[in-house]
CSV table of C-alpha atoms in Angstrom, one decimal:
chain,number,residue,atom,x,y,z
M,1,MET,CA,13.6,6.2,16.8
M,2,PHE,CA,11.6,3.5,18.7
M,3,SER,CA,8.4,5.5,19.2
M,4,GLY,CA,5.4,3.4,18.3
M,5,ILE,CA,7.2,0.2,19.2
M,6,SER,CA,5.1,-1.5,21.9
M,7,GLY,CA,6.4,-3.7,24.7
M,8,ASN,CA,5.1,-6.9,23.0
M,9,VAL,CA,6.8,-6.0,19.7
M,10,LEU,CA,10.1,-5.4,21.6
M,11,MET,CA,9.8,-8.7,23.4
M,12,LEU,CA,8.9,-10.6,20.3
M,13,GLY,CA,11.9,-9.0,18.6
M,14,LEU,CA,14.2,-10.2,21.3
M,15,VAL,CA,12.7,-13.7,21.1
M,16,SER,CA,13.5,-13.7,17.3
M,17,PHE,CA,16.9,-12.3,18.0
M,18,LEU,CA,17.8,-15.2,20.3
M,19,THR,CA,16.2,-17.8,18.1
M,20,ASP,CA,18.2,-16.6,15.1
M,21,VAL,CA,21.4,-16.6,17.1
M,22,SER,CA,20.7,-20.3,17.6
M,23,SER,CA,19.5,-21.0,14.1
M,24,GLU,CA,22.3,-19.1,12.3
M,25,MET,CA,25.0,-20.8,14.3
M,26,ILE,CA,23.9,-23.8,12.3
M,27,TYR,CA,22.4,-22.7,9.0
M,28,PRO,CA,25.5,-21.2,7.2
M,29,LEU,CA,27.4,-24.4,7.9
M,30,LEU,CA,24.6,-26.7,6.9
M,31,PRO,CA,25.4,-26.8,3.1
M,32,LEU,CA,29.0,-27.7,3.9
M,33,PHE,CA,27.9,-30.3,6.5
M,34,ILE,CA,25.4,-31.9,4.1
M,35,THR,CA,27.5,-31.9,1.0
M,36,GLY,CA,31.0,-32.2,2.5
M,37,VAL,CA,30.6,-34.4,5.7
M,38,LEU,CA,27.5,-36.4,4.7
M,39,GLY,CA,28.1,-36.5,0.9
M,40,ALA,CA,24.8,-35.3,-0.5
M,41,GLY,CA,24.4,-33.4,-3.8
M,42,PRO,CA,22.8,-30.0,-4.6
M,43,ALA,CA,19.5,-31.7,-5.6
M,44,PHE,CA,19.1,-33.4,-2.2
M,45,LEU,CA,20.1,-30.1,-0.5
M,46,GLY,CA,17.2,-28.5,-2.4
M,47,MET,CA,14.9,-31.3,-1.4
M,48,ILE,CA,15.7,-30.9,2.3
M,49,GLU,CA,15.1,-27.1,2.3
M,50,GLY,CA,12.0,-27.4,0.1
M,51,ILE,CA,10.3,-30.1,2.3
M,52,ALA,CA,11.2,-28.2,5.5
M,53,GLU,CA,9.9,-24.9,4.3
M,54,SER,CA,6.7,-26.4,2.7
M,55,THR,CA,5.9,-28.2,5.9
M,56,ALA,CA,6.2,-25.0,7.8
M,57,ALA,CA,4.0,-23.3,5.3
M,58,LEU,CA,1.1,-25.7,5.8
M,59,LEU,CA,1.3,-25.4,9.5
M,60,LYS,CA,1.5,-21.6,9.4
M,61,LEU,CA,-1.9,-21.7,7.6
M,62,VAL,CA,-3.5,-24.0,10.2
M,63,SER,CA,-2.1,-22.0,13.2
M,64,GLY,CA,-3.1,-18.7,11.6
M,65,ILE,CA,-6.7,-19.9,11.2
M,66,ALA,CA,-6.7,-21.4,14.6
M,67,CYS,CA,-5.5,-18.2,16.4
M,68,ASP,CA,-8.4,-16.2,15.0
M,69,ARG,CA,-10.8,-18.6,16.9
M,70,ILE,CA,-9.2,-18.6,20.3
M,71,ARG,CA,-8.8,-15.7,22.8
M,72,GLY,CA,-5.0,-15.9,23.1
M,73,ARG,CA,-2.2,-16.2,20.6
M,74,LYS,CA,0.7,-16.6,23.1
M,75,GLY,CA,0.2,-20.4,23.6
M,76,LEU,CA,0.7,-21.2,20.0
M,77,VAL,CA,3.8,-18.9,19.8
M,78,LEU,CA,5.3,-20.6,22.9
M,79,ALA,CA,4.6,-24.1,21.6
M,80,GLY,CA,6.3,-23.4,18.2
M,81,TYR,CA,9.4,-21.7,19.6
M,82,THR,CA,9.8,-24.6,22.2
M,83,LEU,CA,9.6,-27.3,19.6
M,84,SER,CA,12.2,-25.6,17.3
M,85,SER,CA,14.6,-24.8,20.2
M,86,LEU,CA,14.6,-28.4,21.4
M,87,SER,CA,14.9,-30.1,17.9
M,88,ARG,CA,17.3,-27.8,16.0
M,89,PRO,CA,20.5,-28.8,17.8
M,90,LEU,CA,19.8,-32.5,17.2
M,91,ILE,CA,21.5,-32.0,13.8
M,92,ALA,CA,24.7,-32.7,15.8
M,93,LEU,CA,23.6,-36.4,15.9
M,94,ALA,CA,23.0,-36.7,12.1
M,95,ALA,CA,24.9,-39.5,10.4
M,96,THR,CA,23.1,-39.4,7.1
M,97,PRO,CA,21.4,-36.7,4.9
M,98,LEU,CA,18.0,-38.3,5.7
M,99,ALA,CA,18.6,-37.6,9.4
M,100,VAL,CA,19.2,-33.9,8.7
M,101,LEU,CA,15.9,-33.9,6.8
M,102,VAL,CA,14.1,-35.3,9.9
M,103,VAL,CA,15.6,-32.7,12.2
M,104,ARG,CA,14.9,-29.8,9.7
M,105,PHE,CA,11.4,-31.1,9.4
M,106,SER,CA,10.9,-30.9,13.2
M,107,ASP,CA,12.4,-27.5,13.4
M,108,ARG,CA,10.1,-26.2,10.7
M,109,VAL,CA,7.1,-27.7,12.3
M,110,GLY,CA,7.8,-25.4,15.2
M,111,LYS,CA,8.2,-22.5,12.9
M,112,GLY,CA,4.9,-23.3,11.3
M,113,ILE,CA,3.1,-23.3,14.6
M,114,ARG,CA,4.5,-20.0,15.8
M,115,THR,CA,4.8,-17.7,12.8
M,116,SER,CA,1.3,-16.6,11.9
M,117,PRO,CA,0.1,-16.2,15.6
M,118,ARG,CA,3.3,-14.1,16.3
M,119,ASP,CA,2.7,-11.9,13.3
M,120,ALA,CA,-0.9,-11.4,14.2
M,121,LEU,CA,0.1,-10.6,17.8
M,122,ILE,CA,2.5,-7.9,16.4
M,123,ALA,CA,-0.3,-6.4,14.3
M,124,ASP,CA,-2.7,-6.5,17.3
M,125,SER,CA,-0.1,-4.6,19.4
M,126,THR,CA,0.7,-1.9,16.9
M,127,ASP,CA,-0.9,1.4,15.7
M,128,ALA,CA,-2.2,1.0,12.2
M,129,ALA,CA,-0.1,3.9,10.9
M,130,MET,CA,3.2,2.3,12.2
M,131,ARG,CA,2.9,-1.3,11.1
M,132,GLY,CA,5.6,-1.0,8.5
M,133,LYS,CA,7.9,0.3,11.2
M,134,ALA,CA,6.9,-2.4,13.7
M,135,PHE,CA,7.4,-5.2,11.3
M,136,GLY,CA,10.6,-3.7,10.1
M,137,PHE,CA,11.8,-3.4,13.7
M,138,HIS,CA,11.0,-7.0,14.4
M,139,ARG,CA,12.9,-8.1,11.2
M,140,SER,CA,15.9,-5.9,12.2
M,141,LEU,CA,16.2,-7.8,15.5
M,142,ASP,CA,15.7,-11.1,13.7
M,143,HIS,CA,18.6,-10.2,11.4
M,144,ALA,CA,20.7,-9.0,14.3
M,145,GLY,CA,20.5,-12.5,15.7
M,146,ALA,CA,21.6,-13.8,12.3
M,147,ILE,CA,24.7,-11.6,12.6
M,148,VAL,CA,25.6,-12.8,16.1
M,149,GLY,CA,25.0,-16.5,15.3
M,150,PRO,CA,27.6,-16.9,12.5
M,151,LEU,CA,30.1,-14.7,14.5
M,152,LEU,CA,29.7,-17.1,17.5
M,153,ALA,CA,30.1,-20.1,15.2
M,154,THR,CA,33.3,-18.5,13.7
M,155,ALA,CA,34.7,-17.7,17.1
M,156,LEU,CA,34.0,-21.1,18.5
M,157,MET,CA,35.6,-22.9,15.5
M,158,ALA,CA,38.6,-20.5,15.5
M,159,TRP,CA,39.5,-20.7,19.2
M,160,PHE,CA,37.6,-23.4,21.1
M,161,VAL,CA,36.2,-26.3,19.0
M,162,SER,CA,37.0,-27.8,15.6
M,163,ASP,CA,34.0,-30.0,15.2
M,164,LEU,CA,30.8,-28.8,13.5
M,165,ARG,CA,28.7,-31.1,15.7
M,166,THR,CA,29.9,-29.3,18.9
M,167,VAL,CA,28.8,-26.0,17.5
M,168,PHE,CA,25.4,-27.4,16.7
M,169,TRP,CA,25.0,-28.6,20.3
M,170,LEU,CA,26.0,-25.2,21.7
M,171,ALA,CA,23.3,-23.6,19.5
M,172,ALA,CA,20.7,-24.9,22.0
M,173,ILE,CA,21.5,-22.2,24.6
M,174,PRO,CA,20.1,-19.1,23.0
M,175,GLY,CA,17.0,-21.1,21.9
M,176,ILE,CA,16.3,-22.0,25.5
M,177,LEU,CA,16.6,-18.3,26.5
M,178,ALA,CA,14.1,-17.3,23.8
M,179,VAL,CA,11.5,-19.7,25.2
M,180,ALA,CA,12.0,-18.3,28.7
M,181,LEU,CA,11.5,-14.8,27.4
M,182,ILE,CA,8.1,-15.8,25.9
M,183,VAL,CA,7.0,-17.4,29.2
M,184,PHE,CA,7.8,-14.4,31.4
M,185,LYS,CA,7.6,-11.3,29.2
M,186,VAL,CA,5.2,-11.7,26.2
M,187,ARG,CA,1.6,-10.9,26.9
M,188,ASP,CA,-1.6,-11.8,25.0
M,189,VAL,CA,-3.6,-8.9,23.5
M,190,ALA,CA,-7.4,-8.9,23.2
M,191,HIS,CA,-8.5,-9.3,19.5
M,192,PRO,CA,-11.8,-9.9,17.7
M,193,VAL,CA,-12.5,-13.6,17.6
M,194,SER,CA,-13.9,-15.1,14.4
M,195,ALA,CA,-17.2,-16.8,14.7
M,196,GLY,CA,-17.5,-20.6,14.5
M,197,SER,CA,-15.4,-23.5,15.6
M,198,LEU,CA,-12.3,-24.9,14.1
M,199,SER,CA,-14.4,-27.8,12.6
M,200,SER,CA,-16.5,-25.3,10.6
M,201,VAL,CA,-13.5,-23.4,9.1
M,202,LYS,CA,-13.8,-22.4,5.5
M,203,MET,CA,-10.4,-23.1,4.0
M,204,ALA,CA,-10.2,-20.0,1.8
M,205,PRO,CA,-8.3,-16.7,2.2
M,206,PRO,CA,-10.1,-13.4,2.7
M,207,ARG,CA,-11.3,-12.2,-0.7
M,208,ARG,CA,-9.4,-8.9,-0.6
M,209,ILE,CA,-6.0,-10.6,-0.4
M,210,ARG,CA,-6.4,-13.4,-3.0
M,211,GLY,CA,-4.9,-11.5,-5.9
M,212,TYR,CA,-1.9,-10.5,-3.8
M,213,LEU,CA,-1.3,-14.0,-2.6
M,214,LEU,CA,-1.4,-15.4,-6.2
M,215,ILE,CA,1.2,-12.9,-7.3
M,216,LEU,CA,3.3,-13.6,-4.2
M,217,LEU,CA,3.2,-17.3,-5.0
M,218,LEU,CA,4.5,-16.6,-8.5
M,219,PHE,CA,7.4,-14.6,-7.0
M,220,THR,CA,8.1,-17.4,-4.6
M,221,LEU,CA,8.4,-20.0,-7.3
M,222,GLY,CA,11.6,-18.2,-8.4
M,223,ASN,CA,12.8,-17.6,-4.8
M,224,SER,CA,14.8,-20.7,-3.9
M,225,SER,CA,16.6,-21.3,-0.6
M,226,ASP,CA,19.5,-19.0,0.1
M,227,VAL,CA,21.7,-22.0,0.7
M,228,PHE,CA,22.3,-22.0,-3.1
M,229,LEU,CA,23.8,-18.5,-2.7
M,230,LEU,CA,26.2,-19.9,-0.2
M,231,LEU,CA,27.0,-22.8,-2.5
M,232,ARG,CA,27.6,-20.3,-5.3
M,233,ALA,CA,29.9,-18.4,-3.0
M,234,GLY,CA,31.9,-21.5,-2.3
M,235,HIS,CA,32.3,-22.3,-6.0
M,236,LEU,CA,33.7,-18.8,-6.6
M,237,GLY,CA,36.4,-18.9,-4.0
M,238,VAL,CA,34.8,-18.0,-0.6
M,239,THR,CA,36.5,-20.4,1.8
M,240,PRO,CA,34.6,-22.4,4.5
M,241,ALA,CA,36.2,-20.1,7.1
M,242,ARG,CA,34.8,-17.0,5.4
M,243,ILE,CA,31.4,-18.4,4.7
M,244,PRO,CA,30.1,-17.4,8.2
M,245,LEU,CA,31.6,-13.9,7.8
M,246,LEU,CA,29.9,-13.5,4.4
M,247,TRP,CA,26.6,-14.6,6.0
M,248,THR,CA,27.1,-12.1,8.8
M,249,PHE,CA,27.8,-9.3,6.4
M,250,PHE,CA,24.6,-10.2,4.5
M,251,HIS,CA,22.5,-9.9,7.7
M,252,VAL,CA,24.2,-6.6,8.7
M,253,VAL,CA,22.7,-5.2,5.5
M,254,LYS,CA,19.3,-6.8,6.2
M,255,MET,CA,19.3,-5.5,9.8
M,256,PHE,CA,20.2,-1.9,9.0
M,257,SER,CA,17.8,-1.7,6.0
M,258,ALA,CA,14.7,-3.4,7.5
M,259,MET,CA,13.4,-0.7,9.8
M,260,PRO,CA,14.2,2.3,7.6
M,261,PHE,CA,12.5,0.8,4.6
M,262,GLY,CA,9.6,-0.4,6.7
M,263,THR,CA,9.1,3.1,8.1
M,264,LEU,CA,9.3,4.5,4.5
M,265,SER,CA,6.6,2.1,3.4
M,266,ASP,CA,4.3,3.7,6.0
M,267,ARG,CA,4.8,7.0,4.2
M,268,ILE,CA,5.0,6.2,0.5
M,269,GLY,CA,2.9,3.1,0.3
M,270,ARG,CA,3.6,-0.6,0.7
M,271,ARG,CA,2.9,-1.8,-2.8
M,272,GLY,CA,5.5,0.5,-4.4
M,273,MET,CA,8.1,-0.6,-1.9
M,274,ILE,CA,7.4,-4.3,-2.5
M,275,ILE,CA,7.7,-3.7,-6.3
M,276,ALA,CA,11.0,-1.9,-5.8
M,277,GLY,CA,12.3,-4.7,-3.6
M,278,TRP,CA,11.4,-7.4,-6.2
M,279,ALA,CA,13.3,-5.3,-8.8
M,280,VAL,CA,16.3,-5.4,-6.6
M,281,TYR,CA,15.9,-9.2,-6.3
M,282,THR,CA,15.8,-9.5,-10.1
M,283,THR,CA,19.0,-7.7,-10.6
M,284,ALA,CA,20.7,-9.5,-7.8
M,285,TYR,CA,19.9,-13.0,-9.2
M,286,ALA,CA,21.1,-11.9,-12.6
M,287,GLY,CA,24.3,-10.7,-10.9
M,288,PHE,CA,24.8,-14.1,-9.3
M,289,ALA,CA,24.5,-15.7,-12.7
M,290,LEU,CA,27.2,-13.4,-14.1
M,291,ALA,CA,29.5,-13.3,-11.0
M,292,ALA,CA,33.1,-14.5,-11.6
M,293,SER,CA,35.0,-13.7,-8.4
M,294,GLU,CA,34.8,-13.5,-4.6
M,295,LEU,CA,34.5,-9.7,-4.8
M,296,HIS,CA,31.4,-10.0,-7.0
M,297,ILE,CA,29.9,-12.3,-4.4
M,298,TRP,CA,30.4,-9.8,-1.5
M,299,LEU,CA,28.9,-7.0,-3.5
M,300,LEU,CA,26.0,-9.1,-4.6
M,301,PHE,CA,25.2,-10.2,-1.1
M,302,ALA,CA,25.1,-6.5,0.0
M,303,TRP,CA,22.7,-5.7,-2.9
M,304,TYR,CA,20.6,-8.8,-2.3
M,305,GLY,CA,20.3,-7.9,1.4
M,306,LEU,CA,18.5,-4.6,0.4
M,307,PHE,CA,15.8,-6.8,-1.1
M,308,TYR,CA,15.0,-8.2,2.3
M,309,GLY,CA,15.0,-4.8,3.9
M,310,MET,CA,12.6,-3.4,1.3
M,311,THR,CA,10.1,-6.2,1.3
M,312,GLU,CA,9.9,-8.1,4.7
M,313,GLY,CA,8.2,-5.3,6.7
M,314,ALA,CA,6.3,-3.9,3.8
M,315,GLU,CA,4.8,-7.3,2.7
M,316,LYS,CA,3.4,-8.0,6.2
M,317,ALA,CA,2.1,-4.4,6.7
M,318,TYR,CA,0.5,-4.5,3.3
M,319,LEU,CA,-1.3,-7.7,4.2
M,320,THR,CA,-2.5,-6.2,7.5
M,321,ASP,CA,-3.8,-3.2,5.6
M,322,LEU,CA,-5.9,-5.4,3.4
M,323,ALA,CA,-7.3,-7.9,6.0
M,324,ALA,CA,-10.0,-7.2,8.5
M,325,PRO,CA,-9.0,-7.3,12.2
M,326,ALA,CA,-10.9,-10.5,12.8
M,327,GLU,CA,-9.1,-12.2,9.9
M,328,ARG,CA,-5.5,-11.3,10.7
M,329,GLY,CA,-4.5,-14.7,11.8
M,330,ASN,CA,-6.2,-16.2,8.7
M,331,ALA,CA,-4.5,-13.7,6.4
M,332,PHE,CA,-1.1,-14.3,7.9
M,333,GLY,CA,-1.7,-18.0,7.6
M,334,TRP,CA,-2.5,-17.8,3.9
M,335,TYR,CA,0.4,-15.4,3.4
M,336,ASN,CA,2.9,-17.7,5.0
M,337,PHE,CA,1.3,-20.7,3.2
M,338,ALA,CA,1.7,-19.0,-0.2
M,339,VAL,CA,5.3,-18.1,0.6
M,340,GLY,CA,6.2,-21.6,1.9
M,341,VAL,CA,4.2,-23.8,-0.4
M,342,GLY,CA,6.2,-22.5,-3.3
M,343,ALA,CA,9.5,-23.3,-1.4
M,344,LEU,CA,9.5,-27.0,-2.3
M,345,PRO,CA,9.1,-26.6,-6.1
M,346,ALA,CA,11.3,-23.5,-6.1
M,347,SER,CA,14.2,-25.2,-4.4
M,348,LEU,CA,13.7,-28.4,-6.3
M,349,LEU,CA,13.6,-26.6,-9.6
M,350,PHE,CA,16.5,-24.5,-8.8
M,351,GLY,CA,18.6,-27.5,-7.7
M,352,MET,CA,17.7,-29.5,-10.8
M,353,ILE,CA,18.4,-26.6,-13.2
M,354,TRP,CA,21.7,-26.1,-11.4
M,355,GLN,CA,22.6,-29.8,-11.6
M,356,LYS,CA,21.3,-30.5,-15.2
M,357,ALA,CA,22.1,-27.2,-16.9
M,358,SER,CA,24.2,-24.7,-15.0
M,359,PRO,CA,24.2,-22.4,-12.0
M,360,GLN,CA,23.8,-19.5,-14.4
M,361,ALA,CA,20.6,-20.9,-15.9
M,362,ALA,CA,19.1,-21.4,-12.4
M,363,PHE,CA,19.8,-17.8,-11.4
M,364,TYR,CA,18.4,-16.5,-14.6
M,365,PHE,CA,15.2,-18.5,-14.0
M,366,GLY,CA,14.8,-16.9,-10.6
M,367,ALA,CA,15.4,-13.5,-11.9
M,368,GLY,CA,12.8,-13.9,-14.7
M,369,LEU,CA,10.0,-15.0,-12.4
M,370,ALA,CA,10.7,-12.1,-10.0
M,371,CYS,CA,10.5,-9.6,-12.8
M,372,LEU,CA,7.2,-11.1,-14.0
M,373,ALA,CA,5.8,-11.0,-10.4
M,374,ALA,CA,6.7,-7.3,-10.0
M,375,LEU,CA,4.9,-6.4,-13.2
M,376,CYS,CA,1.8,-8.3,-12.1
M,377,LEU,CA,1.8,-6.6,-8.7
M,378,LEU,CA,2.1,-3.2,-10.4
M,379,ALA,CA,-0.8,-4.0,-12.8
M,380,TRP,CA,-3.3,-5.9,-10.6
M,381,ALA,CA,-2.8,-5.5,-6.9
M,382,PRO,CA,-4.7,-2.7,-5.0
M,383,PRO,CA,-2.8,0.1,-3.3
M,384,SER,CA,-2.9,0.1,0.5
M,385,PRO,CA,-5.9,1.9,2.1
M,386,ALA,CA,-5.0,5.0,4.0
M,387,PRO,CA,-4.2,3.9,7.6
M,388,LYS,CA,-6.6,4.9,10.4
M,389,THR,CA,-4.6,5.7,13.5
M,390,THR,CA,-5.8,3.8,16.6
M,391,ALA,CA,-4.1,3.3,19.9
M,392,PRO,CA,-2.5,-0.2,20.2
M,393,GLU,CA,-3.7,-2.2,23.2
M,394,LEU,CA,-0.1,-2.8,24.4
């Protein structure tokens, strides 16, 4: 089952597991904390998430380009995880929505620094014919952390603490463990270094991935923050005590689907898998618009989780197939930039449509853009080249 998974991929998966335990002890409770405790509305919630993710997107681009021009990627990975692990629990000190924005900004700066170098390091450490499986494996462990995190938060609130701020402080512990794992267990892998210095960088993505990135940006404009799904769940009867359980259930689906669908993409092609995943997204968002009960919400979260399983590993493996080895960091930088730069307008638009029109209109808007992006990918994006099997260096 784990053949083809290198030591680096395993360690980076465990790092993501611990980081998501920390993050997901906080994230499912954040909409209730911001709107209930601090008194902000849906539009401000969208602004917080949009600014945070767009900040991360820009830094993912910079760090991706930078890591192609230095010998090692581990230093950037370590710096990013350390900043996030130290800043994230400071939400416990927030007295205003603006303070939450500042902490989320710092957390996402760390994510921006680490993500592209980490993805490039995974690609460097994996055989070309198994990249879908490797990225799917990494996402599975990431989602496993997102299962444990809400369960820990639920247990803490049920039996030990009643204050959300205390839960936020305790979230620091797994983050610190993740940083220690990088220091002692993750190793750099030799990779082709792009010519030129950072000052001579041409700020343009590799030509072969440009069409894919434009289509991905179109999809992202309809892909708002998942906090709105949690808000929708609350409006349809899911109580605050059950919100962490719903979020856990969602990540169980993502965890168990990521590696099988990633492996399947190695066999049947990445592009077709991505298109199928975007079709699932379209129907899921239409379903959230039509949902009328808590049962509908649970079923829709299960269906929506398959979208992540079908696309997360396949999208990154597809990008690696298209990019040259010396451009992997650059390619992942632009990929993450395209995904993140659309986050601010996507979440702002979604929040405004929700607030000015209706939740149903907002979800139909997201479904429509996803459907259009899937058709564009089918019509214009190139299929993956046949993989050439090479032995990974780790």
